[in-house]
Coordinates of C-alpha atoms and ligand atoms in Angstrom, one line a residue:
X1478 CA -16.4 7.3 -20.1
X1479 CA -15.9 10.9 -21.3
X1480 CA -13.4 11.1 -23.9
X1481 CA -11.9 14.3 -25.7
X1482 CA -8.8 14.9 -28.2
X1483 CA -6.2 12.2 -27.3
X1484 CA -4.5 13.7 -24.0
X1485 CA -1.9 11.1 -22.7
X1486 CA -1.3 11.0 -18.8
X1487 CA 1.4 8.5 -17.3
X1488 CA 1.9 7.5 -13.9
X1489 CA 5.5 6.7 -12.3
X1490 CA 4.7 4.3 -9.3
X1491 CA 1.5 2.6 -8.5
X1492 CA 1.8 3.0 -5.1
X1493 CA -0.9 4.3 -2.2
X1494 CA -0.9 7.4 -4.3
X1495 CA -0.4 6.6 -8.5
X1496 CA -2.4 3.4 -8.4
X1497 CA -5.4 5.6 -6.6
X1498 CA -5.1 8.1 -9.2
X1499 CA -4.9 5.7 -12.3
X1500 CA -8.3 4.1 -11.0
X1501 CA -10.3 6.8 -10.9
X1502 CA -8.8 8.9 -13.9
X1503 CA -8.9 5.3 -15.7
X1504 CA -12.4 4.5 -14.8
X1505 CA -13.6 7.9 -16.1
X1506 CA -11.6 8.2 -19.2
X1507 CA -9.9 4.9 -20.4
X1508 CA -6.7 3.0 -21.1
X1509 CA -6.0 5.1 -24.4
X1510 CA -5.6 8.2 -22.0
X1511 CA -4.1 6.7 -18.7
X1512 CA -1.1 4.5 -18.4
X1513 CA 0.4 2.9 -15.4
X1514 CA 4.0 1.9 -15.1
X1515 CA 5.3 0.0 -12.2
X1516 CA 8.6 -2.2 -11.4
X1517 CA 6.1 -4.7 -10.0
X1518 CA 3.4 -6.6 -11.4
X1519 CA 1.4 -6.7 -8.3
X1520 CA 0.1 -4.2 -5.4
X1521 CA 0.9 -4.0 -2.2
X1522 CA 0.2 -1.2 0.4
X1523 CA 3.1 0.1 1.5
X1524 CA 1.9 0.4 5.2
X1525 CA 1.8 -3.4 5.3
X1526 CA 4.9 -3.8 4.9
X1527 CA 5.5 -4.8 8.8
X1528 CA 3.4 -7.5 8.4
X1529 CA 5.0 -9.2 5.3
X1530 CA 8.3 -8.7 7.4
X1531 CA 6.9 -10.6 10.2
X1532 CA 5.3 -13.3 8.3
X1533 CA 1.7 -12.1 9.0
X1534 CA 0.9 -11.1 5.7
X1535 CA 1.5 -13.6 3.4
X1536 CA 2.4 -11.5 -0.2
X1537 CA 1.6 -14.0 -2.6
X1538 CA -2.1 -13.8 -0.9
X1539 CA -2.2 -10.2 -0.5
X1540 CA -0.7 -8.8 -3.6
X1541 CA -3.0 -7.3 -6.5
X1542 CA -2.0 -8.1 -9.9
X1543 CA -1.6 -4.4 -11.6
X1544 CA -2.6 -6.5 -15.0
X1545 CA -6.1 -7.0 -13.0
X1546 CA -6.3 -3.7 -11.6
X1547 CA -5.7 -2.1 -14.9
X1548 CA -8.6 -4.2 -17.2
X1549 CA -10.9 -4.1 -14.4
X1550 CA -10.8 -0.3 -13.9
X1551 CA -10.0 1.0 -17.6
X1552 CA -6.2 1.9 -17.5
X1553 CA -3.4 0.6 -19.4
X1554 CA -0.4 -1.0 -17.6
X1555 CA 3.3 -0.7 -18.2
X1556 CA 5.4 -3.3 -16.0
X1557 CA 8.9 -2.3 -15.9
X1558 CA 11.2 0.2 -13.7
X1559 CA 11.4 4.0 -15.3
X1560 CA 14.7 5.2 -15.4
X1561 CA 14.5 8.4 -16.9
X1562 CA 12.3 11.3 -18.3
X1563 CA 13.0 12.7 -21.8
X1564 CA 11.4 16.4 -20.9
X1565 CA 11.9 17.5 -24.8
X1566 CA 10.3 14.4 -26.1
X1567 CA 8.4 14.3 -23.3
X1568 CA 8.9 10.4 -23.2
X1569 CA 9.1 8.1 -19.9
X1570 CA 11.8 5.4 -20.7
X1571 CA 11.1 2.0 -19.1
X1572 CA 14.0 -0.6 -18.4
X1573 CA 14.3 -3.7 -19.8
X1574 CA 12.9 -6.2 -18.6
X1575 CA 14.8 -9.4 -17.5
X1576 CA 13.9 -13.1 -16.1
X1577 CA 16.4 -14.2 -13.0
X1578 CA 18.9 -15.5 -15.5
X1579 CA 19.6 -12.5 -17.1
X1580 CA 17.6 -13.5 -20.4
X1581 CA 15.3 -10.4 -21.7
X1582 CA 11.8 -10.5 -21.8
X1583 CA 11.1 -7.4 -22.8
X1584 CA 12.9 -4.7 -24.3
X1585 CA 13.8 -1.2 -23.2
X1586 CA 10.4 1.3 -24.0
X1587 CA 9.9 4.4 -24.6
X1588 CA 6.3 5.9 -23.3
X1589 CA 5.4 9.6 -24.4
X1590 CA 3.2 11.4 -22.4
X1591 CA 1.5 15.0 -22.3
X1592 CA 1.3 15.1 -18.5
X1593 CA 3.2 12.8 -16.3
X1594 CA 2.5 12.2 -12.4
X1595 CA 5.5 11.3 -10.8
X1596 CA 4.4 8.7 -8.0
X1597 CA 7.7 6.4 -7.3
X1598 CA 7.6 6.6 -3.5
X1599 CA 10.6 7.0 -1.1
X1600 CA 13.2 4.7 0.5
X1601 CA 15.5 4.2 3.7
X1602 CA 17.4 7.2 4.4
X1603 CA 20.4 6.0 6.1
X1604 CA 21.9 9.4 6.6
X1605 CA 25.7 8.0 5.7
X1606 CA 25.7 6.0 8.6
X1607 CA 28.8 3.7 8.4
X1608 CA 27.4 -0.3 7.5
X1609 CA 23.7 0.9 7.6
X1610 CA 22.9 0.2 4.2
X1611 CA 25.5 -2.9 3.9
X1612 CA 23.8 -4.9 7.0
X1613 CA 20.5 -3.1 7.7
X1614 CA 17.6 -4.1 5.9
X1615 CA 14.6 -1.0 4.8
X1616 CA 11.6 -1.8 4.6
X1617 CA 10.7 -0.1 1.7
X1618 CA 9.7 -2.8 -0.6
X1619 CA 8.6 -5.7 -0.9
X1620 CA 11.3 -8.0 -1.8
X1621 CA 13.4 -6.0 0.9
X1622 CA 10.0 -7.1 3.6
X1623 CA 10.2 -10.9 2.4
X1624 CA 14.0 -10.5 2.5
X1625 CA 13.8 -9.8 6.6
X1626 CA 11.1 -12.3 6.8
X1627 CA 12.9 -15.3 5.2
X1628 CA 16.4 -14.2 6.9
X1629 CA 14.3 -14.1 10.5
X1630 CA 12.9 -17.4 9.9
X1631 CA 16.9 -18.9 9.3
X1632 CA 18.5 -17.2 12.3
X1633 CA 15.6 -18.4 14.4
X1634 CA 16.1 -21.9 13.0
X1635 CA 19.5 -22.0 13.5
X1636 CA 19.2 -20.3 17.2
X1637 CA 16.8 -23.2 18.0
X1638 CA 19.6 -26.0 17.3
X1639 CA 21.8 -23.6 19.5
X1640 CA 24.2 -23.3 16.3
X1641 CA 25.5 -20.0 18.4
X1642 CA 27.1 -21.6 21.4
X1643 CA 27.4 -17.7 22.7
X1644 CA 24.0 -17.7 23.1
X1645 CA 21.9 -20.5 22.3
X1646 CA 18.5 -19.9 21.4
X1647 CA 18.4 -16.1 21.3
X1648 CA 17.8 -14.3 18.7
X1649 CA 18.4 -10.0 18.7
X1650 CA 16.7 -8.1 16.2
X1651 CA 17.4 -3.9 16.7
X1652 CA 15.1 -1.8 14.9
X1653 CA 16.3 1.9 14.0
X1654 CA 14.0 4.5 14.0
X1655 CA 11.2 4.7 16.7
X1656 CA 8.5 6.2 14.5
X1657 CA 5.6 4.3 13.3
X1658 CA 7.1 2.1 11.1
X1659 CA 9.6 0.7 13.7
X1660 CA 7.0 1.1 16.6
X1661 CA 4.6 -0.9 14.8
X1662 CA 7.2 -3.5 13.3
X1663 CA 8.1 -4.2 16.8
X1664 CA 4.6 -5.5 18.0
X1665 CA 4.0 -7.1 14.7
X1666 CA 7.6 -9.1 15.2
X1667 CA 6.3 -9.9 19.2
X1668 CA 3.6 -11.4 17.9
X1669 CA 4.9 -13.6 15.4
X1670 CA 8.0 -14.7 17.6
X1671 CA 5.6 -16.1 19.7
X1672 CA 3.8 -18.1 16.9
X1673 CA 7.2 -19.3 15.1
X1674 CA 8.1 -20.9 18.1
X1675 CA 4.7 -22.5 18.5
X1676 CA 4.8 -23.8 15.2
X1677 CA 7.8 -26.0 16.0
X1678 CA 11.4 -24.1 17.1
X1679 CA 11.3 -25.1 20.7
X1680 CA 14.8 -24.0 21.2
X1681 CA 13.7 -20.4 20.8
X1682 CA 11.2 -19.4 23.7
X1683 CA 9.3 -16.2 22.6
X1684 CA 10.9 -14.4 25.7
X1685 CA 14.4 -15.4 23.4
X1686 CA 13.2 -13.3 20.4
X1687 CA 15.0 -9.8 21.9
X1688 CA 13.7 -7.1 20.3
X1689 CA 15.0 -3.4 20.7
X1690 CA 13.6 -0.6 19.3
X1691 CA 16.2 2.6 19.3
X1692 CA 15.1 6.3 18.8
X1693 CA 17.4 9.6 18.2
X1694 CA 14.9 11.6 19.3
X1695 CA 13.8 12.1 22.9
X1696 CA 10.9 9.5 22.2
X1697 CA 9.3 7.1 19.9
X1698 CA 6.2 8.4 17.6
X1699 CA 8.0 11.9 17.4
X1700 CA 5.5 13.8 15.7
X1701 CA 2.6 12.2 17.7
X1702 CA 1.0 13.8 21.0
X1703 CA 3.1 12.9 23.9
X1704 CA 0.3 10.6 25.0
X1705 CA 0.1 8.5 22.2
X1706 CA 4.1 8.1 22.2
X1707 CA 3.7 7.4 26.1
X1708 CA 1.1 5.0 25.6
X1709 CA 2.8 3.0 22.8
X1710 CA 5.8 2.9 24.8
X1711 CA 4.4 1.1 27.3
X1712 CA 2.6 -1.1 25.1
X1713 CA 5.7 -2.5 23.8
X1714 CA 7.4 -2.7 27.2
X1715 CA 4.9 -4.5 28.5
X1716 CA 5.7 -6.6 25.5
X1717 CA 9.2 -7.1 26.5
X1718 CA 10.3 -4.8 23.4
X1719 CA 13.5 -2.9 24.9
X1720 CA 12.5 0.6 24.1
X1721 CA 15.9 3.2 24.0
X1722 CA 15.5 6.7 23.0
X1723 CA 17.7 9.8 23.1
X1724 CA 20.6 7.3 21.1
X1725 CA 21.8 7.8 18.2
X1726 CA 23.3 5.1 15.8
X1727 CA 26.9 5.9 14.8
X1728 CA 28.1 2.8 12.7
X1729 CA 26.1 -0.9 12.1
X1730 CA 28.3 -4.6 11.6
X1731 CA 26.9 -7.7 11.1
X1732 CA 26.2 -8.4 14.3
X1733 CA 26.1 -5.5 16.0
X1734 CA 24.8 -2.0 16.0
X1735 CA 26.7 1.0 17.8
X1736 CA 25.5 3.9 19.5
X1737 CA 27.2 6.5 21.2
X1738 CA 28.7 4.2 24.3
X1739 CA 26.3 1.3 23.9
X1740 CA 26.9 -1.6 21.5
X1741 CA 23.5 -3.6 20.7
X1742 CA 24.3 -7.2 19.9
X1743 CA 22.2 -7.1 16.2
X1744 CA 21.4 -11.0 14.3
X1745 CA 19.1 -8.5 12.3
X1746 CA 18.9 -4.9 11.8
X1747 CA 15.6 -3.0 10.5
X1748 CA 16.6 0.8 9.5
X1749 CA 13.4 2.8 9.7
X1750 CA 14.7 5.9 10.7
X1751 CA 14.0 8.4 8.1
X1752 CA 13.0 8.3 4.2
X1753 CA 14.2 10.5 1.3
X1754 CA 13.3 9.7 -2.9
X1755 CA 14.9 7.5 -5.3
X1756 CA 18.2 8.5 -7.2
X1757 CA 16.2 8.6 -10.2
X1758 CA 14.9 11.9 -9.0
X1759 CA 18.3 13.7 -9.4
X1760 CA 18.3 12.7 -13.1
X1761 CA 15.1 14.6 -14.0
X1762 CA 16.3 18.3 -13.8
X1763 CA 13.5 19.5 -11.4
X1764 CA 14.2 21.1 -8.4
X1765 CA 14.8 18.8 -5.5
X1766 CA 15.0 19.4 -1.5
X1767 CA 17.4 18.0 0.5
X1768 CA 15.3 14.7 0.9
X1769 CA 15.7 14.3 -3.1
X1770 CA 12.0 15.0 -3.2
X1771 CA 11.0 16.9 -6.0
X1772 CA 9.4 20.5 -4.7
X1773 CA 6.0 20.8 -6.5
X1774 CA 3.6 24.3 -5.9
X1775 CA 0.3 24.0 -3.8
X1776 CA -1.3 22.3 -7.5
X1777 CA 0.9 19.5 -7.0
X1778 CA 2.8 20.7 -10.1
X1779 CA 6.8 20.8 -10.4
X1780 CA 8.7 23.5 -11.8
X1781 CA 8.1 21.5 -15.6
X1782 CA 4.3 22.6 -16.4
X1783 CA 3.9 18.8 -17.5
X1784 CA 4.8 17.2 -14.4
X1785 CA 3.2 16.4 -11.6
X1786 CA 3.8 14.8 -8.6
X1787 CA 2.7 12.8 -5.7
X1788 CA 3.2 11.1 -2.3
X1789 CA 6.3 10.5 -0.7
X1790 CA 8.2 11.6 -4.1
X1791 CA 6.7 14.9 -3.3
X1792 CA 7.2 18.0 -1.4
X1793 CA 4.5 19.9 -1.4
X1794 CA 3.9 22.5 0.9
X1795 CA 2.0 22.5 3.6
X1796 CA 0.4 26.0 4.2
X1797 CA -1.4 25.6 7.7
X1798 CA 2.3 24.5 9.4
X1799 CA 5.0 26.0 7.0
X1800 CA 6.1 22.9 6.4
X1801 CA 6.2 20.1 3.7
X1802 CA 2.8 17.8 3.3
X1803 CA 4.5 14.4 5.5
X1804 CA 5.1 11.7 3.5
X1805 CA 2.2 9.4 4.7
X1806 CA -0.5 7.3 2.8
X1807 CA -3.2 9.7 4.1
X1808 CA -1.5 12.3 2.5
X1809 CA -0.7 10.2 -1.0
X1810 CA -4.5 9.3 -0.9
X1811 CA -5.9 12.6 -0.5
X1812 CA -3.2 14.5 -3.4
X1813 CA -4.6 11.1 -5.7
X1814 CA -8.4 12.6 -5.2
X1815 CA -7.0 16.3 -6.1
X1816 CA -5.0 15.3 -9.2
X1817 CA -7.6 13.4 -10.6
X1818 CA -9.6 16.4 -10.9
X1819 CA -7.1 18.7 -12.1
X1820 CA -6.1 15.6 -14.5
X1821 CA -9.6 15.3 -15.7
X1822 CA -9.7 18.8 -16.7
X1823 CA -6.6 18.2 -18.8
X1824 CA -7.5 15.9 -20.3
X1825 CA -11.4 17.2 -21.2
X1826 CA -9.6 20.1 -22.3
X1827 CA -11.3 22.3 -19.8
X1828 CA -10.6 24.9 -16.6
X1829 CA -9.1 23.1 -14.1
X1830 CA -10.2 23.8 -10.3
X1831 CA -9.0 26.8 -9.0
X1832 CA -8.7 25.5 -5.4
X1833 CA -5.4 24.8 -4.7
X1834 CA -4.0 21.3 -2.5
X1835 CA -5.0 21.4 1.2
X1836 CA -3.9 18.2 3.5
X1837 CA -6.2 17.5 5.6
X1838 CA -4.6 16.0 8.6
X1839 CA -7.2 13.3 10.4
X1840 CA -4.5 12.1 12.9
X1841 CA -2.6 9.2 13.1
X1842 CA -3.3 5.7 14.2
X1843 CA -0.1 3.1 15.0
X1844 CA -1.1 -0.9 15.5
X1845 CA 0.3 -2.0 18.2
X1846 CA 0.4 -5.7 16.9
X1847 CA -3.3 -7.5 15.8
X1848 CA -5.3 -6.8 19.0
X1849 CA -4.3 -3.4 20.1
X1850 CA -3.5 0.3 18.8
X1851 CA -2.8 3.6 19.6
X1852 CA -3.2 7.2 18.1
X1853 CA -4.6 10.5 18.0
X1854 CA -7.6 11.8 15.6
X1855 CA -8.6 15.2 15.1
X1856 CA -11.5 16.2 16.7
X1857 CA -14.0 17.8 13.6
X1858 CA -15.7 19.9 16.3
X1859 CA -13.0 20.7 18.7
X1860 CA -9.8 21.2 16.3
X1861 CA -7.9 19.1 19.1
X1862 CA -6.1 15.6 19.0
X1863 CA -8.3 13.2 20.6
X1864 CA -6.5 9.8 21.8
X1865 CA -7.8 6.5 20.7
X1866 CA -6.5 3.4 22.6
X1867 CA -6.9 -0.4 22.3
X1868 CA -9.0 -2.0 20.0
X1869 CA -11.1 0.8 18.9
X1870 CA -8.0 2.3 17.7
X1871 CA -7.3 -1.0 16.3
X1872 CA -10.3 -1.4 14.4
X1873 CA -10.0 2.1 12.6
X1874 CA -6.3 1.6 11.7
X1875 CA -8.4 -1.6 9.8
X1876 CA -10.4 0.4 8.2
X1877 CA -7.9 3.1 6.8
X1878 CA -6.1 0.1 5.1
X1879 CA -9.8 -1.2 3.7
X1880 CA -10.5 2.7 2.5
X1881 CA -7.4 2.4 0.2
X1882 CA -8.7 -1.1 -1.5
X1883 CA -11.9 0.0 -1.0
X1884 CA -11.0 3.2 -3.6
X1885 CA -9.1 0.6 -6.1
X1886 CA -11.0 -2.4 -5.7
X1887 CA -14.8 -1.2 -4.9
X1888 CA -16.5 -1.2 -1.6
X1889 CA -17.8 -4.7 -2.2
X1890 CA -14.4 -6.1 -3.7
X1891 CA -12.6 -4.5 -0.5
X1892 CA -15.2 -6.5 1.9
X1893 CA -14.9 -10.0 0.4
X1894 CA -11.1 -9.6 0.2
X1895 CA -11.4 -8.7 4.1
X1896 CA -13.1 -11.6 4.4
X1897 CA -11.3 -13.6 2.5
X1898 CA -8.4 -12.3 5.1
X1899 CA -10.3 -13.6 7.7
X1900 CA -11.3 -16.8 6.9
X1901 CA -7.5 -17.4 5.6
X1902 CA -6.4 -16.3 9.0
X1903 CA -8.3 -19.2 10.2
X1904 CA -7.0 -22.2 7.7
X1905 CA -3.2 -21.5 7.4
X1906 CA -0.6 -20.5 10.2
X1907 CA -0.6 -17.1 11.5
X1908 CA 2.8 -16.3 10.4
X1909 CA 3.9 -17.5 6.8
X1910 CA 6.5 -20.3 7.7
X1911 CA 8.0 -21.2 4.0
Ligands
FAD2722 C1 6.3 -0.4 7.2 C2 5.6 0.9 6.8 C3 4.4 1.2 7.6 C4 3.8 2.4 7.2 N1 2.6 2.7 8.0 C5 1.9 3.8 7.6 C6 0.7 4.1 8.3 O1 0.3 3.4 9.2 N2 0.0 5.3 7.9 C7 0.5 6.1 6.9 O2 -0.2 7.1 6.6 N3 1.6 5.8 6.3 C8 2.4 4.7 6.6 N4 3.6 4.5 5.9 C9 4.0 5.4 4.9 C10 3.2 5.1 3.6 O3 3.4 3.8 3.2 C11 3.7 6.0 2.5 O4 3.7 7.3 2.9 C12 2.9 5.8 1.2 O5 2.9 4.5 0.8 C13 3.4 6.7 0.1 O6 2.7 6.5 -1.1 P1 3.4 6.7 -2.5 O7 2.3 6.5 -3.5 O8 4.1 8.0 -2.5 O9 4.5 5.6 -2.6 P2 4.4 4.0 -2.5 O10 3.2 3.6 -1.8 O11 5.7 3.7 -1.8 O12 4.5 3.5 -4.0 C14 5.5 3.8 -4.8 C15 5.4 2.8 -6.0 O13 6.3 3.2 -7.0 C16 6.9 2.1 -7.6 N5 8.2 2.5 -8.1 C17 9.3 2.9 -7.4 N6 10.3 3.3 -8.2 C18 9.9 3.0 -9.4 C19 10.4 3.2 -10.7 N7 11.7 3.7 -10.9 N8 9.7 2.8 -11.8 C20 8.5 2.3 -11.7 N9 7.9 2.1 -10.5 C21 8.6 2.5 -9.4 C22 7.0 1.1 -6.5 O14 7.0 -0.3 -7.0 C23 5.6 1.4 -5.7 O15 4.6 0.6 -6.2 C24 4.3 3.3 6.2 C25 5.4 2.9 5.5 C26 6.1 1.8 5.8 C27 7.3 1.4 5.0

């Protein structure tokens, strides 16, 4: 552990992105020079947040406490939500902590820093869309994932005792936004309608579970090859998934969802169609795009020398395409493994590398529920986008997810965790029931 004259770094947001960073800047340097501060005490990968939705992943198995994370890999943690940045004082403040009755626990902090990363993610954009954020539910966290999850598992029961006389047994779920997320939300929900009803709702055959999946754009998986959207599309329609593009969503109830002349009947409504950062970014006094990300230079620094940031948070630019790095855990991983080299030099008090942020784009890879997937990788020798299918695809979408724990768990930690998966898979029901 090298160790120089006391250089503070705090990270906002243990995500795919901050918690990488804190591990390896904390593993090299300590806890007295890296804190992490998180509204959550545990970890999840955002990108399995479709399967906690569906019941597959079961959060209370999967999650990593960040109090675990921190002793094992030498980095303090903070729990608490930060809800502003004193840039004079160059102080973080924390909220309060409070238990479900409103009681404290603990107070409001104040955390100074002398570099800060800002690492807090992104959420649902719902673009002003009338009812979109009353009714629809985001994925993007956890309690919004077991939210959908617990409120799919009610309508199915009540569907099952026919308690809607309209339609007995049937149960709509609409999903907006056609791009990975709602694509692979889709298969994951086939999947697990199938096992709910095996586990004991009779009344609700799987065909009953109707799931549509609606897209502004032309197709699903946008900014995919064509291929890749073509193949995925007929992966789900072979899956009975009601796939509608070119439709745009003018207004959401609480049962139904509108677009242009077609009204979708809606017992649940997933809104996946576009992300932008929290509030909180606003507050800082950085300069923003129109996303609310903050705009950092091609060192992943804002427009305050002290501040950094990362991920989804971010917009960083993206030389090769003139555009902005996109807001994927590929791209949070790989800004984590440049920070914590320009960070390490901070705090050693030496150079920092001259090389400036390049993303690396390695293709995408969309699963297409637990057997199949679908995506394109870029070809090292060729430069083009070659198209993986089936379980091959599959398997490597595995292994992007075990690269992440992998990184904040250890190789070996990341393997027995995967097996522990496994075997769990084997022991409880597929799909999380209570
Ligand atoms: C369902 C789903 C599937 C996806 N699938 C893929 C995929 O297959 N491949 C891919 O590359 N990308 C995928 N993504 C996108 C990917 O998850 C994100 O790009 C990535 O997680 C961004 O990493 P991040 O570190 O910026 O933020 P996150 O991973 O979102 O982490 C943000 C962290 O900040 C914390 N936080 C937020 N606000 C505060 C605050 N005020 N104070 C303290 N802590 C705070 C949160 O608790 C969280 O831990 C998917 C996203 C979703 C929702």
């Amino acid at each position: 552990m090298t160790s120089g004259p006391l250089h503070r770094i705090v990270i906002a947001g243990g995500g795919a992105g901050g918690l990488e960073l804190a591990v390896r800047l904390g593993r090299r340097h300590g806890p007295e020079h890296v804190t992490l501060i998180d509204a959550s005490p545990f970890h999840i990968w955002k990108p399995s947040l479709h399967e906690v939705a569906a019941g597959t992943v079961d959060i209370h198995r999967e999650g990593l406490s960040y109090a675990m994370l921190a002793h094992d890999n030498g980095f303090r943690f903070v729990l608490g939500e930060m809800t502003g940045v004193d840039r004079q004082a160059r102080q973080v403040s924390v909220a309060a902590l409070r238990d479900t009755d409103g009681s404290p626990i603990l107070p409001e902090r104040g955390i100074p820093y002398d570099t800060l990363v800002l690492a807090i993610g992104s959420l649902g954009n719902f673009f002003n869309t009338p009812g979109a954020e009353q009714y629809a539910i985001s994925l993007d966290t956890t309690d919004a994932a077991e939210r959908f999850r617990l409120e799919l598992l009610k309508i199915m029961a009540r569907a099952s005792i026919g308690a809607d006389e309209a339609t007995p047994g049937v149960v709509n779920v609409v999903i907006v936004g056609g791009g990975a997320t709602g694509v692979e939300l889709a298969a994951e929900l086939h999947e697990a309608g199938h096992t709910i009803s095996a586990y004991g709702l009779p009344g609700v055959s799987p065909q009953n579970l109707r799931i549509t999946l609606i897209e502004g754009g032309p197709r699903i998986l946008g900014p995919l090859p064509e291929r890749v959207a073509r193949a995925a599309e007929a992966l789900l329609t072979e899956r009975g998934v009601q796939v509608v593009a070119d439709c745009r969503v003018s207004e959401v109830t609480r049962h139904t969802v509108a677009a242009q002349d077609k009204v979708f009947d809606a017992d649940l409504c997933v809104w996946a169609a576009g992300i932008k950062a929290p509030a909180l970014m606003d507050k800082l006094g950085l300069e923003l795009n129109g996303m609310q990300q903050v705009k950092v230079d091609e060192t992943l620094r804002t427009s305050d020398p002290d501040i950094y940031a990362l991920g989804d948070c971010a917009a960083a630019p993206w030389r090769e395409t003139g555009k902005t790095v996109p807001a994927r855990a590929q791209a949070a991983h790989q800004q984590a493994s440049y920070l914590a080299r320009i960070l390490s030099a901070r705090i050693e008090g030496s150079a920092p590398p001259a090389q400036p942020f390049r993303f690396r784009d390695f293709g995408s890879l969309v699963s297409i529920g637990h057997a199949e997937g679908v995506g394109s990788l870029m070809g090292n020798l060729s430069g083009r986008k070659l198209l993986v299918e089936g379980w091959i695809a599959r398997l490597m979408y595995g292994a992007t997810h075990w690269s992440h724990y992998a990184t904040v768990l250890g190789w070996w930690g990341a393997t027995l965790r995967s097996l522990s998966r496994f075997l769990n898979r084997r022991s409880q029901p597929r799909v999380k029931l209570h």
